[in-house]
Short mmCIF file of C-alpha atoms in Angstrom, two decimals:
data_model
loop_
_atom_site.label_atom_id
_atom_site.label_comp_id
_atom_site.label_asym_id
_atom_site.label_seq_id
_atom_site.Cartn_x
_atom_site.Cartn_y
_atom_site.Cartn_z
CA UNK A 787 142.91 121.04 91.20
CA UNK A 788 140.59 122.99 88.85
CA UNK A 789 139.29 125.50 91.43
CA UNK A 790 140.38 126.21 95.05
CA UNK A 791 138.62 128.81 97.07
CA UNK A 792 140.09 130.40 100.22
CA UNK A 793 137.23 130.84 102.71
CA UNK A 794 136.59 131.42 106.40
CA UNK A 795 135.37 133.11 108.53
CA UNK A 796 136.92 136.04 106.73
CA UNK A 797 140.18 134.89 105.17
CA UNK A 798 141.54 138.34 104.66
CA UNK A 799 141.91 138.78 108.40
CA UNK A 800 144.35 135.92 108.68
CA UNK A 801 147.67 137.23 109.88
CA UNK A 802 149.43 135.40 107.10
CA UNK A 803 146.90 136.00 104.38
CA UNK A 804 149.32 137.26 101.74
CA UNK A 805 151.70 134.37 102.43
CA UNK A 806 148.77 131.91 102.04
CA UNK A 807 147.76 133.58 98.78
CA UNK A 808 151.22 133.29 97.47
CA UNK A 809 151.55 129.77 98.44
CA UNK A 810 148.20 128.89 96.73
CA UNK A 811 149.20 130.82 93.57
CA UNK A 812 152.48 128.90 93.28
CA UNK A 813 150.70 125.51 93.29
CA UNK A 814 149.27 123.90 90.31
CA UNK A 815 145.77 125.32 90.82
CA UNK A 816 144.03 126.39 87.61
CA UNK A 817 141.86 128.98 89.25
CA UNK A 818 142.12 130.56 92.74
CA UNK A 819 139.18 132.22 94.31
CA UNK A 820 138.88 134.42 97.51
CA UNK A 821 135.68 134.35 99.39
CA UNK A 822 135.44 137.67 101.17
CA UNK A 823 133.04 140.23 102.75
CA UNK A 824 134.85 143.05 100.82
CA UNK A 825 135.74 145.18 103.84
CA UNK A 826 139.48 145.21 103.22
CA UNK A 827 138.94 145.74 99.53
CA UNK A 828 136.76 148.65 100.00
CA UNK A 829 138.53 150.37 102.95
CA UNK A 830 142.16 149.53 102.94
CA UNK A 831 144.52 151.45 100.59
CA UNK A 832 146.22 149.33 98.09
CA UNK A 833 144.54 146.08 99.07
CA UNK A 834 142.55 145.72 95.87
CA UNK A 835 145.58 146.56 93.81
CA UNK A 836 147.54 143.86 95.51
CA UNK A 837 144.86 141.26 94.84
CA UNK A 838 144.86 142.31 91.16
CA UNK A 839 148.47 141.10 91.01
CA UNK A 840 147.17 137.51 91.29
CA UNK A 841 145.36 137.89 88.05
CA UNK A 842 144.86 136.04 85.76
CA UNK A 843 143.34 132.75 86.93
CA UNK A 844 142.14 134.61 90.17
CA UNK A 845 138.68 135.62 91.18
CA UNK A 846 136.96 137.45 94.02
CA UNK A 847 133.90 135.69 95.46
CA UNK A 848 132.19 138.69 96.99
CA UNK A 849 129.38 138.61 99.51
CA UNK A 850 126.53 140.65 98.10
CA UNK A 851 123.29 139.92 99.83
CA UNK A 852 121.19 142.99 99.21
CA UNK A 853 120.72 146.58 98.30
CA UNK A 854 118.62 147.25 101.47
CA UNK A 855 119.70 148.03 104.93
CA UNK A 856 116.98 145.97 106.61
CA UNK A 857 118.01 142.82 104.84
CA UNK A 858 121.75 143.28 105.59
CA UNK A 859 121.15 143.97 109.31
CA UNK A 860 119.14 140.78 109.47
CA UNK A 861 121.62 138.70 107.54
CA UNK A 862 124.99 140.12 108.49
CA UNK A 863 124.21 142.44 111.54
CA UNK A 864 125.60 145.46 109.72
CA UNK A 865 124.69 147.84 106.89
CA UNK A 866 127.34 146.90 104.44
CA UNK A 867 125.85 148.66 101.31
CA UNK A 868 128.51 151.22 100.94
CA UNK A 869 131.24 148.55 101.61
CA UNK A 870 129.98 146.32 98.88
CA UNK A 871 129.56 149.14 96.28
CA UNK A 872 132.94 150.50 97.01
CA UNK A 873 134.44 147.04 96.60
CA UNK A 874 132.75 146.50 93.22
CA UNK A 875 133.86 149.99 92.04
CA UNK A 876 137.49 149.05 92.84
CA UNK A 877 137.30 145.69 91.27
CA UNK A 878 135.72 147.18 88.10
CA UNK A 879 138.49 149.78 87.86
CA UNK A 880 141.22 147.01 88.11
CA UNK A 881 139.39 144.44 85.97
CA UNK A 882 139.56 141.76 88.69
CA UNK A 883 137.01 138.91 87.81
CA UNK A 884 134.35 138.75 90.51
CA UNK A 885 131.46 136.56 91.34
CA UNK A 886 128.72 138.13 93.53
CA UNK A 887 127.37 135.55 96.08
CA UNK A 888 123.96 136.09 97.64
CA UNK A 889 122.88 134.36 100.78
CA UNK A 890 119.06 134.16 100.52
CA UNK A 891 116.50 133.98 103.30
CA UNK A 892 112.79 133.92 102.64
CA UNK A 893 111.14 137.30 103.42
CA UNK A 894 114.37 139.17 103.81
CA UNK A 895 116.13 139.50 100.46
CA UNK A 896 114.47 136.96 97.99
CA UNK A 897 112.59 139.85 96.43
CA UNK A 898 115.76 141.32 95.24
CA UNK A 899 117.08 138.39 93.16
CA UNK A 900 116.24 139.97 89.83
CA UNK A 901 117.58 143.33 90.70
CA UNK A 902 120.86 141.90 91.82
CA UNK A 903 121.21 139.85 88.60
CA UNK A 904 120.33 142.74 86.32
CA UNK A 905 122.82 145.05 88.19
CA UNK A 906 125.61 142.45 88.21
CA UNK A 907 125.22 141.90 84.38
CA UNK A 908 126.01 145.58 83.86
CA UNK A 909 129.28 145.44 85.90
CA UNK A 910 132.45 144.94 83.82
CA UNK A 911 134.32 142.84 86.49
CA UNK A 912 131.38 140.50 87.43
CA UNK A 913 131.38 137.15 85.72
CA UNK A 914 128.26 135.96 87.49
CA UNK A 915 125.95 135.68 90.44
CA UNK A 916 125.72 132.62 92.79
CA UNK A 917 122.45 132.41 94.79
CA UNK A 918 122.74 130.39 97.95
CA UNK A 919 119.58 129.65 99.93
CA UNK A 920 120.48 129.77 103.51
CA UNK A 921 121.88 126.58 105.16
CA UNK A 922 120.84 126.03 108.87
CA UNK A 923 124.49 125.94 110.13
CA UNK A 924 126.70 128.15 112.18
CA UNK A 925 125.39 131.46 113.32
CA UNK A 926 121.81 131.34 112.15
CA UNK A 927 119.67 132.74 115.01
CA UNK A 928 115.86 132.36 114.95
CA UNK A 929 115.92 130.19 111.81
CA UNK A 930 112.77 128.17 111.35
CA UNK A 931 112.90 125.84 108.35
CA UNK A 932 109.14 125.73 108.17
CA UNK A 933 109.01 129.47 107.37
CA UNK A 934 112.45 130.63 106.45
CA UNK A 935 113.73 128.01 103.97
CA UNK A 936 113.93 128.50 100.23
CA UNK A 937 114.34 125.55 97.88
CA UNK A 938 116.30 125.61 94.69
CA UNK A 939 113.04 125.41 92.71
CA UNK A 940 111.68 128.45 94.50
CA UNK A 941 114.84 130.51 93.76
CA UNK A 942 114.81 129.45 90.21
CA UNK A 943 111.12 130.67 89.93
CA UNK A 944 112.11 133.98 91.52
CA UNK A 945 114.95 134.43 88.94
CA UNK A 946 112.56 133.95 86.07
CA UNK A 947 109.81 136.15 87.66
CA UNK A 948 112.15 139.05 88.57
CA UNK A 949 114.63 139.26 85.76
CA UNK A 950 114.02 139.32 82.05
CA UNK A 951 117.51 138.18 81.17
CA UNK A 952 116.75 134.43 81.19
CA UNK A 953 113.90 132.25 80.15
CA UNK A 954 112.89 128.87 81.73
CA UNK A 955 114.88 126.85 79.20
CA UNK A 956 118.06 128.80 80.14
CA UNK A 957 118.22 127.83 83.87
CA UNK A 958 118.97 124.16 83.97
CA UNK A 959 120.29 121.52 86.34
CA UNK A 960 123.97 120.89 86.50
CA UNK A 961 124.92 117.34 85.46
CA UNK A 962 127.27 116.57 88.45
CA UNK A 963 124.61 117.33 91.06
CA UNK A 964 121.17 118.20 89.55
CA UNK A 965 119.44 118.07 92.98
CA UNK A 966 121.51 120.96 94.36
CA UNK A 967 122.84 123.00 91.35
CA UNK A 968 121.16 124.82 88.66
CA UNK A 969 122.95 127.17 86.24
CA UNK A 970 122.46 129.57 83.29
CA UNK A 971 125.33 130.52 81.00
CA UNK A 972 125.25 133.65 78.84
CA UNK A 973 127.65 135.79 76.78
CA UNK A 974 127.99 139.48 77.24
CA UNK A 975 127.65 140.92 73.69
CA UNK A 976 127.35 144.48 72.39
CA UNK A 977 123.51 144.23 72.47
CA UNK A 978 123.34 142.71 75.99
CA UNK A 979 123.31 139.17 77.20
CA UNK A 980 123.01 136.19 74.86
CA UNK A 981 121.65 133.17 76.88
CA UNK A 982 123.33 129.86 75.90
CA UNK A 983 121.92 127.10 77.98
CA UNK A 984 118.55 127.32 76.21
CA UNK A 985 120.22 126.01 73.10
CA UNK A 986 120.67 122.69 74.73
CA UNK A 987 118.07 119.97 75.46
CA UNK A 988 118.23 119.46 79.27
CA UNK A 989 117.62 115.90 79.01
CA UNK A 990 120.90 115.46 77.17
CA UNK A 991 122.73 117.05 80.14
CA UNK A 992 120.84 115.17 82.92
CA UNK A 993 120.49 111.72 81.45
CA UNK A 994 123.67 111.62 79.61
CA UNK A 995 121.91 109.67 76.80
CA UNK A 996 120.51 110.48 73.51
CA UNK A 997 121.84 113.04 71.00
CA UNK A 998 119.04 115.65 70.51
CA UNK A 999 120.02 119.24 70.48
CA UNK A 1000 117.63 122.07 70.42
CA UNK A 1001 118.94 123.70 67.25
CA UNK A 1002 121.39 121.61 65.45
CA UNK A 1003 122.54 117.96 65.58
CA UNK A 1004 126.31 118.03 65.19
CA UNK A 1005 128.62 115.05 65.62
CA UNK A 1006 130.67 115.54 68.80
CA UNK A 1007 128.36 118.22 70.23
CA UNK A 1008 127.16 116.12 73.22
CA UNK A 1009 130.76 115.79 74.43
CA UNK A 1010 131.39 119.53 74.06
CA UNK A 1011 128.10 120.17 76.05
CA UNK A 1012 129.21 117.98 78.92
CA UNK A 1013 132.59 119.62 78.81
CA UNK A 1014 131.21 123.07 78.83
CA UNK A 1015 128.83 122.46 81.79
CA UNK A 1016 131.17 120.40 83.93
CA UNK A 1017 131.82 121.82 87.43
CA UNK A 1018 135.35 120.35 87.22
CA UNK A 1019 136.39 123.36 85.22
CA UNK A 1020 138.27 126.33 86.17
CA UNK A 1021 136.67 129.45 84.64
CA UNK A 1022 139.43 129.77 82.20
CA UNK A 1023 139.03 126.21 80.90
CA UNK A 1024 135.28 126.60 81.01
CA UNK A 1025 135.52 129.55 78.63
CA UNK A 1026 137.61 127.38 76.25
CA UNK A 1027 134.96 124.67 76.36
CA UNK A 1028 132.29 127.32 75.58
CA UNK A 1029 134.29 128.49 72.60
CA UNK A 1030 134.35 124.88 71.40
CA UNK A 1031 130.66 124.51 71.87
CA UNK A 1032 129.79 127.76 70.22
CA UNK A 1033 131.79 126.65 67.17
CA UNK A 1034 129.16 124.01 66.80
CA UNK A 1035 126.35 126.45 67.18
CA UNK A 1036 126.89 128.96 64.26
CA UNK A 1037 123.48 130.71 65.08
CA UNK A 1038 125.20 132.37 68.12
CA UNK A 1039 126.96 135.58 67.31
CA UNK A 1040 130.34 135.47 68.94
CA UNK A 1041 131.85 138.62 70.48
CA UNK A 1042 135.25 139.46 68.85
CA UNK A 1043 138.22 138.21 70.88
CA UNK A 1044 135.86 135.94 73.01
CA UNK A 1045 137.35 135.57 76.62
CA UNK A 1046 136.42 135.02 80.22
CA UNK A 1047 135.34 138.77 80.47
CA UNK A 1048 132.45 137.87 78.09
CA UNK A 1049 131.06 135.15 80.32
CA UNK A 1050 128.16 135.71 82.64
CA UNK A 1051 126.49 132.92 84.65
CA UNK A 1052 123.86 132.52 87.36
CA UNK A 1053 124.21 129.62 89.69
CA UNK A 1054 121.75 128.34 92.34
CA UNK A 1055 123.55 126.32 94.83
CA UNK A 1056 121.48 124.75 97.55
CA UNK A 1057 123.48 123.11 100.37
CA UNK A 1058 121.77 120.40 102.63
CA UNK A 1059 121.49 120.73 106.39
CA UNK A 1060 119.94 118.48 109.22
CA UNK A 1061 116.36 119.33 108.14
CA UNK A 1062 116.65 117.99 104.48
CA UNK A 1063 119.71 115.70 104.57
CA UNK A 1064 119.84 113.12 101.87
CA UNK A 1065 122.61 110.51 101.72
CA UNK A 1066 121.89 109.79 97.99
CA UNK A 1067 122.21 113.40 97.11
CA UNK A 1068 125.28 114.24 99.29
CA UNK A 1069 127.24 111.46 97.46
CA UNK A 1070 127.00 113.63 94.34
CA UNK A 1071 128.22 116.82 95.98
CA UNK A 1072 130.46 118.92 93.75
CA UNK A 1073 131.70 121.31 96.50
CA UNK A 1074 134.11 120.12 99.22
CA UNK A 1075 136.14 121.37 102.11
CA UNK A 1076 139.75 120.22 102.76
CA UNK A 1077 139.89 119.34 106.52
CA UNK A 1078 142.82 121.37 107.97
CA UNK A 1079 143.82 118.48 110.28
CA UNK A 1080 144.13 115.39 108.21
CA UNK A 1081 143.44 116.91 104.73
CA UNK A 1082 140.28 114.77 104.21
CA UNK A 1083 137.88 115.97 101.49
CA UNK A 1084 134.48 116.50 103.06
CA UNK A 1085 131.33 117.58 101.24
CA UNK A 1086 130.38 121.14 102.14
CA UNK A 1087 126.83 119.89 103.03
CA UNK A 1088 128.07 117.62 105.81
CA UNK A 1089 131.00 119.61 107.28
CA UNK A 1090 128.98 121.61 109.69
CA UNK A 1091 126.43 118.90 110.56
#
């Protein structure tokens, strides 16, 4: 598989966590990710260093919901600000690729989206931010879809209103599941972020037809675009595809020694629940859970229904 993520619960609490990590790393997985609250990374001596041994082709998917105590108490039941900051500090020092994942709930932390993205772009280890509007599943007390739900479109609007890093043309639907995924790609250059997705006509991505490109019409560019924005990529192979795409867009100044450390992405990932379930849409799901019993592949949206 291109990408496998260890998740939970909190996977780092499993008594055989390191054995599971080693088993996963030994398999033909292009990119291994660890979904974690960051507590052991921040508090346990040597834990982050041992994680770093799984580099390259390893990434931490770190919960990072808010800079504010009130929001964290509401979302997680604990003030985890120091934990998250300490975790990022250690991951920065070790150069461990990290994605910050933000669970969003209307009225609690949706006013912080821009601040989180801007801060994340300044962190050497952070490769992007994933914004996930809350899904009504599991522990989700007092959730009212009429007042608490955020849609993908609303989150996209907040990104554009709260951060100056991306323009409307930069944050576009992902071809594999445009109902539920929106993404912006950028490169970290010496003068800041260079957005890339705005260089591409979104109709080319969504419809898969036509050959119009925003800046240049180059033979083979369409295939490179689909390759670059495919969610079937591991981050490493995705970076290689971006290199190929950028070779066809000479107006983009490339950082010397272009690598995964130069990539920055913002992804909005909206999972369905019982309140907005759509069979047509779920058939296009790009994110799946492997059932621990019979190893069935189940769309994330339906697993907890």
